[in-house]
XYZ file of C-alpha atoms in Angstrom:
653
model
C -4.102 4.105 74.602
C -6.179 1.111 73.494
C -5.499 -0.733 70.258
C -8.659 0.861 68.827
C -7.371 4.305 69.794
C -4.084 3.556 68.070
C -5.786 2.333 64.899
C -7.968 5.434 64.767
C -4.921 7.631 65.302
C -3.159 5.895 62.385
C -6.227 6.431 60.208
C -6.244 10.122 61.098
C -2.547 10.327 60.294
C -3.207 8.888 56.822
C -6.042 11.356 56.323
C -3.836 14.326 57.178
C -0.858 13.091 55.141
C -2.888 12.160 52.078
C -4.659 15.518 51.926
C -1.449 17.420 52.635
C 0.534 15.617 49.924
C -2.227 16.323 47.389
C -2.558 19.868 48.755
C -6.259 19.331 48.261
C -9.053 17.615 50.129
C -11.308 17.548 53.176
C -9.590 16.407 56.384
C -11.981 17.809 59.012
C -15.063 15.685 58.438
C -12.973 12.585 57.796
C -11.363 13.017 61.207
C -14.667 13.616 62.983
C -16.107 10.418 61.453
C -12.996 8.284 62.023
C -14.089 6.766 65.341
C -17.345 5.396 63.972
C -16.012 4.256 60.599
C -12.950 2.516 62.034
C -14.985 0.628 64.628
C -17.535 -0.369 61.973
C -14.885 -1.655 59.567
C -12.675 -3.373 62.131
C -15.365 -4.960 64.304
C -18.722 -5.207 62.484
C -18.448 -5.056 58.699
C -18.946 -8.467 57.063
C -16.898 -8.804 53.879
C -14.462 -11.126 52.112
C -10.848 -9.887 52.387
C -10.033 -11.808 49.194
C -12.995 -10.643 47.119
C -14.346 -7.089 47.416
C -17.291 -8.139 45.215
C -18.501 -11.073 47.324
C -22.249 -11.004 46.822
C -23.465 -11.242 50.421
C -21.050 -8.655 51.814
C -22.247 -5.756 53.924
C -22.374 -2.612 51.826
C -20.808 0.604 53.098
C -21.764 3.804 51.288
C -19.797 6.946 52.065
C -22.542 9.440 51.292
C -20.242 12.171 52.596
C -17.992 11.552 49.600
C -15.688 14.425 50.459
C -14.479 12.298 53.385
C -12.885 9.947 50.867
C -9.479 9.789 52.582
C -11.196 8.138 55.537
C -12.565 5.410 53.305
C -9.275 4.972 51.434
C -7.400 4.599 54.723
C -9.747 1.814 55.799
C -9.605 0.146 52.387
C -5.822 0.129 52.753
C -6.143 -1.653 56.088
C -8.532 -4.070 54.343
C -5.746 -4.820 51.879
C -7.744 -3.581 48.901
C -5.445 -0.679 47.988
C -1.752 0.005 48.602
C 0.038 2.740 50.516
C 1.186 4.054 47.133
C -2.474 4.492 46.218
C -2.924 6.520 49.399
C 0.067 8.662 48.481
C -1.438 9.328 45.037
C -4.650 10.786 46.456
C -6.364 13.045 43.915
C -3.727 12.425 41.246
C -4.438 11.602 37.620
C -5.039 7.905 37.012
C -4.901 6.916 40.688
C -7.274 4.594 42.527
C -7.892 7.343 45.073
C -9.783 10.177 43.333
C -11.133 13.183 45.190
C -14.508 11.530 45.678
C -14.919 7.728 45.660
C -15.635 6.175 42.246
C -17.135 2.712 42.179
C -15.634 1.606 38.868
C -12.101 2.557 39.946
C -11.405 1.474 43.519
C -11.870 -1.993 45.061
C -14.173 -1.754 48.054
C -15.961 1.410 46.935
C -19.663 0.604 46.595
C -20.931 3.813 45.005
C -19.654 6.994 43.420
C -20.623 9.645 45.949
C -19.843 13.195 45.054
C -23.123 15.122 44.963
C -24.376 15.215 48.540
C -27.562 13.366 49.439
C -27.360 10.896 46.586
C -25.277 8.386 48.522
C -27.986 8.173 51.155
C -30.648 7.863 48.452
C -28.672 5.161 46.649
C -28.354 3.292 49.938
C -32.147 2.952 49.977
C -31.779 1.205 46.627
C -29.119 -1.112 48.069
C -31.364 -2.008 51.009
C -34.349 -2.459 48.695
C -32.412 -4.899 46.520
C -31.244 -6.812 49.602
C -34.794 -7.109 50.963
C -36.238 -8.291 47.637
C -33.479 -10.834 47.031
C -33.686 -12.045 50.630
C -37.367 -12.786 50.031
C -36.677 -14.558 46.727
C -33.459 -16.435 47.580
C -33.786 -16.939 51.317
C -32.203 -15.226 54.311
C -29.359 -17.743 54.325
C -28.316 -16.536 50.869
C -29.022 -12.806 51.035
C -28.672 -11.313 54.489
C -26.454 -8.279 54.742
C -26.580 -4.755 56.127
C -26.316 -1.515 54.214
C -24.295 0.985 56.236
C -24.092 4.667 55.362
C -21.921 7.499 56.626
C -23.697 10.794 56.034
C -23.000 14.398 56.898
C -24.830 17.631 57.623
C -24.615 18.464 53.924
C -26.239 15.160 52.950
C -29.251 15.816 55.118
C -29.600 19.383 53.865
C -30.132 18.087 50.334
C -33.892 17.467 49.962
C -33.274 14.168 48.163
C -32.187 12.711 51.504
C -35.582 13.351 53.087
C -37.496 11.869 50.163
C -35.349 8.761 50.197
C -35.675 8.494 53.973
C -39.466 8.679 53.668
C -39.453 5.683 51.321
C -36.995 3.748 53.496
C -39.286 4.293 56.479
C -42.410 3.319 54.535
C -40.672 0.217 53.244
C -39.446 -0.791 56.730
C -35.884 -1.356 55.541
C -34.596 -2.663 58.838
C -31.160 -3.583 57.514
C -30.381 0.009 56.537
C -28.197 1.743 59.134
C -27.176 5.375 58.635
C -24.604 7.123 60.785
C -25.066 10.895 60.727
C -21.789 12.589 61.598
C -23.279 15.639 63.251
C -20.205 17.831 63.643
C -22.335 20.959 63.088
C -19.852 22.426 60.621
C -20.092 22.833 56.878
C -17.826 24.482 54.355
C -19.123 28.019 54.845
C -19.279 27.877 58.637
C -21.494 26.538 61.431
C -24.591 24.654 60.273
C -26.772 26.852 62.492
C -26.415 29.571 59.874
C -28.237 27.418 57.363
C -30.308 24.839 59.239
C -32.459 24.412 62.336
C -33.722 20.866 61.703
C -34.371 18.543 64.641
C -33.279 15.370 62.899
C -34.527 13.097 65.663
C -38.066 14.401 65.250
C -37.870 14.357 61.476
C -36.591 10.802 61.138
C -38.857 9.432 63.833
C -41.698 11.052 61.889
C -40.458 9.179 58.820
C -40.766 5.849 60.708
C -37.063 5.418 61.541
C -35.455 4.294 64.760
C -33.214 7.125 65.951
C -30.292 6.646 68.337
C -28.031 9.425 69.598
C -24.457 8.905 70.746
C -21.263 10.718 71.481
C -19.571 10.028 68.168
C -16.180 9.766 69.861
C -17.280 7.382 72.635
C -16.366 3.931 71.386
C -18.637 1.990 73.712
C -21.621 4.128 72.736
C -20.817 3.604 69.049
C -20.663 -0.174 69.495
C -23.913 -0.209 71.471
C -25.653 1.871 68.818
C -24.549 -0.385 65.968
C -25.802 -3.433 67.865
C -29.063 -1.648 68.630
C -29.473 -0.800 64.959
C -28.870 -4.410 63.974
C -31.493 -5.613 66.449
C -34.200 -3.328 65.018
C -35.462 -5.340 62.040
C -38.656 -3.424 61.323
C -37.278 0.070 60.817
C -34.199 1.672 59.306
C -31.950 3.274 61.900
C -30.378 6.711 62.051
C -27.472 6.933 64.491
C -26.867 10.586 65.248
C -23.232 10.853 66.242
C -22.507 14.147 67.939
C -18.924 14.793 66.929
C -16.304 17.523 66.757
C -14.989 18.683 63.403
C -11.332 17.683 62.927
C -11.380 15.754 66.207
C -7.844 15.263 67.495
C -6.307 18.320 65.869
C -3.847 20.196 68.017
C -5.420 23.632 67.642
C -8.094 23.466 64.928
C -10.765 21.218 66.406
C -14.186 22.588 65.477
C -12.885 24.915 62.761
C -14.827 25.097 59.501
C -11.510 25.814 57.782
C -10.622 22.124 58.147
C -13.636 21.126 56.066
C -12.106 21.803 52.685
C -8.494 22.794 53.256
C -5.358 20.730 53.995
C -3.889 21.172 57.452
C -0.624 23.121 57.602
C 2.618 21.260 58.262
C 2.992 22.600 61.791
C -0.608 21.656 62.626
C -0.066 18.127 61.331
C 3.161 17.805 63.335
C 1.483 18.978 66.545
C -1.577 16.816 65.924
C 0.501 13.679 65.385
C 2.251 14.354 68.658
C -1.109 14.757 70.385
C -2.335 11.485 68.862
C 0.797 9.607 69.882
C 2.069 9.184 66.331
C 5.631 9.630 65.076
C 6.307 12.428 62.578
C 6.751 9.819 59.852
C 4.502 10.373 56.834
C 1.961 7.667 55.952
C 2.744 5.728 59.117
C 1.059 2.294 59.308
C 2.751 0.057 61.921
C 2.613 -3.717 61.663
C 0.811 -4.236 64.970
C -2.086 -2.036 63.846
C -2.403 -3.981 60.594
C -2.187 -7.315 62.436
C -4.828 -6.339 65.000
C -7.120 -4.883 62.347
C -6.896 -8.067 60.264
C -7.152 -10.482 63.208
C -10.681 -11.472 62.230
C -9.939 -11.891 58.514
C -9.634 -15.700 58.704
C -13.102 -15.822 60.211
C -14.439 -13.552 57.490
C -12.873 -15.769 54.821
C -14.427 -18.883 56.363
C -17.792 -17.190 56.521
C -17.626 -16.347 52.807
C -16.447 -19.864 51.917
C -19.246 -21.460 53.969
C -21.738 -19.196 52.206
C -20.421 -20.234 48.794
C -20.678 -23.928 49.713
C -24.206 -23.411 50.998
C -25.290 -21.698 47.775
C -23.714 -24.467 45.690
C -25.670 -27.002 47.732
C -28.944 -25.185 47.182
C -28.499 -25.276 43.398
C -29.907 -28.813 43.431
C -33.288 -27.194 44.156
C -34.772 -26.392 40.742
C -36.741 -23.354 41.886
C -33.753 -21.851 43.659
C -31.444 -22.628 40.747
C -33.833 -20.925 38.335
C -34.025 -17.752 40.405
C -30.282 -17.795 41.068
C -29.758 -18.055 37.332
C -31.833 -14.924 36.777
C -29.921 -13.064 39.502
C -26.479 -13.960 38.198
C -27.024 -14.036 34.416
C -25.036 -11.379 32.511
C -27.395 -8.897 30.903
C -26.234 -9.510 27.311
C -27.289 -13.155 27.739
C -30.898 -12.316 28.604
C -33.385 -14.164 26.415
C -36.451 -11.998 25.946
C -39.555 -12.861 23.921
C -41.096 -9.595 22.790
C -44.710 -9.260 21.627
C -45.837 -8.898 18.041
C -47.672 -5.811 16.803
C -50.217 -5.470 14.006
C -48.973 -3.330 11.105
C -51.188 -0.447 10.141
C -52.767 -0.010 13.560
C -52.165 3.159 15.534
C -50.424 2.820 18.899
C -48.639 5.302 21.124
C -45.111 4.180 21.875
C -45.890 4.515 25.594
C -48.640 1.926 25.013
C -46.151 -0.243 23.135
C -43.835 -0.039 26.165
C -46.695 -1.111 28.421
C -47.511 -3.996 26.122
C -43.870 -5.077 26.131
C -43.685 -4.811 29.913
C -46.806 -6.948 30.289
C -45.379 -9.542 27.904
C -41.999 -10.013 29.582
C -42.556 -9.270 33.265
C -43.225 -12.891 34.210
C -40.157 -14.208 32.380
C -37.913 -11.566 33.993
C -38.442 -11.974 37.763
C -35.520 -9.671 38.512
C -37.186 -6.769 36.689
C -38.270 -4.302 39.393
C -39.333 -0.690 39.201
C -42.220 1.674 39.027
C -43.462 5.129 38.320
C -43.237 8.486 40.035
C -46.985 8.471 40.764
C -47.923 8.255 37.072
C -48.705 4.545 36.794
C -51.617 4.737 34.299
C -49.916 7.412 32.187
C -46.578 5.575 32.218
C -48.273 2.235 31.491
C -46.968 0.585 34.657
C -50.373 0.110 36.316
C -50.742 -3.506 35.208
C -47.241 -4.295 36.501
C -48.258 -2.779 39.846
C -51.576 -4.623 39.955
C -49.942 -7.929 39.024
C -47.025 -7.909 41.435
C -48.073 -5.477 44.166
C -46.240 -2.630 45.838
C -42.864 -3.461 47.345
C -42.897 -3.830 51.157
C -46.503 -2.637 51.449
C -47.599 -5.916 49.835
C -44.543 -7.885 50.955
C -40.873 -7.897 50.048
C -41.490 -10.106 47.045
C -43.638 -7.402 45.451
C -41.954 -5.815 42.463
C -43.570 -2.429 41.902
C -41.757 0.449 43.555
C -44.305 3.141 44.348
C -41.914 6.076 44.367
C -44.578 8.744 44.797
C -43.910 12.214 43.420
C -40.171 11.823 43.926
C -38.443 11.721 40.540
C -34.931 12.510 41.832
C -35.238 9.885 44.556
C -36.535 7.355 42.040
C -33.493 7.825 39.840
C -30.973 7.628 42.692
C -32.678 4.596 44.235
C -32.500 2.849 40.860
C -28.767 3.545 40.838
C -28.478 1.896 44.238
C -30.449 -1.158 43.114
C -28.198 -1.539 40.089
C -25.048 -1.069 42.163
C -26.180 -3.765 44.559
C -26.468 -6.257 41.727
C -28.873 -9.018 40.827
C -31.819 -6.925 39.628
C -32.952 -4.989 36.549
C -34.332 -1.616 37.710
C -36.553 0.759 35.739
C -38.306 3.987 36.605
C -40.887 6.020 34.726
C -42.204 9.573 34.631
C -43.080 12.308 32.134
C -40.159 13.476 30.016
C -40.530 17.062 31.202
C -39.799 15.861 34.743
C -36.493 14.324 33.685
C -35.046 17.636 34.867
C -35.809 16.518 38.412
C -33.873 13.283 37.750
C -31.026 14.808 35.837
C -28.140 14.692 38.298
C -28.927 11.100 39.209
C -29.103 10.243 35.492
C -25.676 11.805 35.148
C -24.507 9.643 38.046
C -25.956 6.566 36.294
C -23.757 7.320 33.304
C -20.694 8.241 35.367
C -20.995 5.000 37.362
C -21.615 2.947 34.210
C -24.971 1.655 35.459
C -27.371 0.157 32.882
C -30.575 1.411 34.500
C -33.638 2.103 32.366
C -35.376 5.484 32.411
C -38.806 5.446 30.777
C -39.964 8.944 29.844
C -43.433 9.234 28.342
C -45.286 12.268 26.947
C -42.243 13.204 24.911
C -43.292 16.355 23.020
C -45.815 19.132 22.512
C -48.278 16.377 21.590
C -48.991 16.246 25.340
C -51.462 18.921 24.297
C -53.859 20.501 26.740
C -51.581 20.181 29.796
C -49.652 23.053 28.273
C -46.054 24.236 28.202
C -45.215 23.175 31.768
C -45.685 19.560 30.699
C -44.515 19.759 27.074
C -40.832 18.834 26.616
C -38.904 21.035 24.224
C -35.226 20.937 25.170
C -35.218 17.738 27.192
C -34.191 15.142 24.615
C -31.377 17.303 23.291
C -30.300 18.147 26.820
C -30.088 14.514 27.886
C -28.104 13.682 24.765
C -25.336 15.903 26.156
C -24.631 13.466 29.009
C -21.664 11.243 28.067
C -22.333 7.511 28.130
C -26.123 7.828 28.129
C -28.122 6.025 25.447
C -30.991 8.041 23.989
C -33.797 5.901 22.532
C -36.706 7.616 20.763
C -38.526 4.891 18.819
C -40.616 5.554 15.719
C -43.316 2.980 16.419
C -44.183 -0.109 18.444
C -41.689 -2.312 16.606
C -38.817 0.080 17.211
C -39.950 0.341 20.828
C -39.420 -3.352 21.519
C -36.009 -3.294 19.833
C -35.048 -0.239 21.905
C -36.130 -2.044 25.072
C -34.062 -5.047 24.097
C -31.080 -2.732 23.593
C -31.583 -1.136 27.007
C -32.073 -4.306 29.022
C -29.016 -5.997 27.512
C -26.634 -3.146 28.283
C -23.744 -3.846 30.619
C -22.447 -0.343 31.376
C -24.630 2.358 29.870
C -27.959 3.672 31.164
C -30.771 4.169 28.681
C -33.452 6.820 28.336
C -36.569 5.782 26.456
C -38.583 8.691 25.012
C -42.188 7.692 24.301
C -45.223 9.346 22.759
C -48.620 10.004 24.206
C -50.216 10.188 20.733
C -50.794 7.186 18.516
C -48.319 6.410 15.737
C -48.791 4.055 12.786
C -47.212 0.635 13.371
C -44.804 0.078 10.504
C -44.864 -3.217 8.649
C -41.608 -5.201 8.963
C -42.456 -6.822 5.642
C -42.246 -3.404 3.997
C -39.513 -2.058 6.283
C -37.398 -5.116 7.237
C -34.570 -3.006 8.643
C -36.821 -1.939 11.521
C -36.295 -5.282 13.260
C -32.575 -4.779 13.805
C -31.593 -1.345 12.509
C -32.199 0.502 15.803
C -29.267 -1.370 17.355
C -26.960 0.824 15.264
C -28.690 4.012 16.341
C -29.557 5.220 12.848
C -30.378 3.158 9.775
C -31.969 3.328 6.345
C -35.648 2.673 6.903
C -36.849 3.345 3.349
C -34.460 3.611 0.432
C -34.543 4.481 -3.224
C -32.785 3.131 -6.301
C -29.217 4.325 -6.567
C -27.807 7.364 -4.854
C -30.546 9.456 -3.227
C -31.230 13.039 -4.251
C -32.540 13.852 -0.775
C -32.145 12.296 2.676
C -34.768 12.761 5.385
C -33.704 11.978 8.952
C -35.892 11.808 12.041
C -36.475 10.163 15.391
C -39.636 9.028 17.102
C -42.968 10.393 15.951
C -41.374 12.381 13.136
C -40.238 9.253 11.288
C -43.799 8.723 10.087
C -43.885 12.375 9.078
C -40.767 11.804 6.961
C -42.304 8.771 5.266
C -45.358 10.797 4.318
C -43.250 13.755 3.242
C -41.135 11.542 0.967
C -44.254 10.671 -1.017
C -44.616 14.325 -2.014
C -41.345 14.302 -3.977
C -40.744 12.888 -7.439
C -37.000 12.724 -6.865
C -35.172 9.858 -5.164
C -35.596 10.103 -1.379
C -34.002 8.066 1.424
C -35.633 8.036 4.862
C -33.349 7.413 7.832
C -34.723 6.545 11.252
C -32.404 7.601 14.068
C -33.813 6.410 17.382
C -30.419 6.879 19.063
C -27.915 9.582 18.178
C -25.519 8.072 20.758
C -25.520 4.608 19.202
C -25.248 6.037 15.690
C -22.322 8.249 16.644
C -20.561 5.190 18.064
C -20.701 3.345 14.727
C -17.676 3.057 12.418
C -17.252 5.955 10.044
C -17.816 3.617 7.097
C -21.266 2.680 8.344
C -22.233 6.276 9.022
C -21.156 7.206 5.504
C -23.242 4.371 4.078
C -26.330 5.705 5.855
C -25.568 9.378 5.211
C -23.369 9.502 2.087
C -21.184 12.614 2.237
C -21.865 13.375 -1.416
C -25.582 13.773 -0.704
C -25.823 17.264 0.731
C -29.553 17.759 0.293
C -30.706 16.706 3.742
C -33.514 17.530 6.127
C -34.334 16.416 9.658
C -37.425 16.522 11.848
C -37.888 16.140 15.594
C -40.485 17.657 17.904
C -37.861 19.407 20.024
C -34.844 21.684 19.804
C -33.216 21.887 16.378
C -29.445 22.571 16.849
C -28.329 18.951 17.336
C -29.728 17.868 13.982
C -27.390 20.103 12.014
C -24.712 17.574 12.949
C -26.417 15.184 10.532
C -27.875 17.472 7.872
C -25.144 20.121 7.794
C -25.124 23.721 8.944
C -27.288 24.727 6.001
C -29.573 21.717 6.162
C -33.291 21.966 6.812
C -34.466 21.130 10.330
C -38.105 21.089 11.360
C -38.317 21.388 15.119
C -39.494 23.475 18.035
C -37.244 26.133 19.568
C -39.924 27.748 21.708
C -42.227 26.689 24.512
C -45.548 25.115 23.643
C -49.115 26.064 24.440
C -52.219 24.549 25.969
C -54.248 23.140 23.086
C -55.060 19.776 21.483
C -51.948 18.083 20.122
C -53.252 18.053 16.540
C -53.854 21.785 16.709
C -50.297 22.390 17.871
C -48.939 20.067 15.197
C -50.617 22.149 12.523
C -49.622 25.447 14.126
C -45.980 24.404 14.446
C -45.790 23.068 10.884
C -45.464 19.344 11.612
C -47.299 18.345 8.456
C -45.936 16.643 5.325
C -46.975 19.624 3.218
C -45.127 22.167 5.352
C -42.029 19.997 5.707
C -41.946 19.471 1.920
C -42.343 23.198 1.387
C -39.371 23.941 3.672
C -37.239 21.441 1.762
C -38.224 22.730 -1.685
C -37.429 26.284 -0.657
C -33.925 25.161 0.309
C -33.157 22.600 -2.359
């Protein structure tokens, strides 16, 4: 038995013991991938043993997140987590949850539960590396992005879309190992898939290498071959056996999602040359595994000294400052807008983007093939399409791939150093939704720009007219909803989004023009959105009636208020999330409990608004699908007029 064989056997022992102690987990795939992952970590992976967040480290993304015990075992050998952490696998409050979580465990690069998204996020990692390498120099940014993927990953369509972009973008430092054990939870993969992955990935402009995933020399040769190919991403297809090394259950789909029985573990340890001891990690394995750590530390220290030396170059220092500056410290000069003019908030977003894109060189992103509609065309024309026009180009031409766009943005944000945004129509946020959820779960401050936010889309009809989407996205914990009332609120909402540290933001923007409100008349508009909801227009004393709205319906409320002789307060609520997070005292100042005459308006589903106007409050909204007709026609038909809104209120109060 070689030292590598012994280390792999120890890793497999930890996998079996950790899953068995938790009585929950996925040992089979972790064992089939153990040869590749252990060799990668112990011989190839460049990292700093003293700092899991060292900036120029190689990134390893376990896209097959169910194989988490494999990753935790290797992170233990790295010294990042303890044996007690391994023993607490899948327990409440532990550093070793069922699927890796980036904000919990040192050495975990991405939260990978939903299959396919890890691979898609890895494209974002590699994109960030390529852009920063171009801007900072290959001596500063020069690392690989390694991925371990499974049959299930490649069955998720998001993987193919992300792979298509990686191939188009020639991401040569992206290396994916596909653990092809031909087993999934329900049985053999042949029952669900007939894909020739070599043909598919070669057709997507990848280098494809095939190896025996248990032959250590072939694994090493493939990794070196992948590193040598700089013009294409590489897929290493590792033909493996599920639960490799098991005494009697090799190849069984039952090992995919079930702990091995005690007698099977005992027999398997004997077969692997391990003692029966639980969580066995001998000193010689640790010593051999960490033999290169001093060299890794020196490499990281030399890199740090080199970067410090380059800071004397003003151009480098300026770019390095942008890359490393905390988001709350961003200084952004937003444009001014002319009160009284009419401007769609999507146009206001485009104007803001044009105004700040030069001063924010780390701002990268694009549209899902809707550049003119999403107002990103000038950004694209100014800075070019990433990779196609060079790696310093900043527009990411995602194509009609909304889900991929969202996951790739997550990867860019996880990598660090850049400010990613992505844009599409609001109705297509459904395609992005699980990646948006993963943005929030991973505490990633990415920016989602959703235009065409209501039935005012008009003639495109109900397929393109959002109804439930804003309310639906508000259900995701930790996600900031931003639906600005005009151009001035739009720039404040953008400032909120770009200065976030942990929460993603969704910006909901109109196609139709809205009146630009005058800050001289409505001074609260310049800062009020930061608290989610605020008093835009007030009355003397305690109001008789409070009107609440977001987005395009704020102007409707202002016009409706003029139709009443009683005292009316108008509250703009661009963000229900930010308002809900305010102290109770502030919320009561904006919406005094004693004022029960309340009405709300939003061009979408109505139920959420009863939270603010009461169960018996008036809500003007849309609880049905739209129709194909001019937006003004639909507005009249659906009652979004001051006269109709006032009538509804008078009938109630």
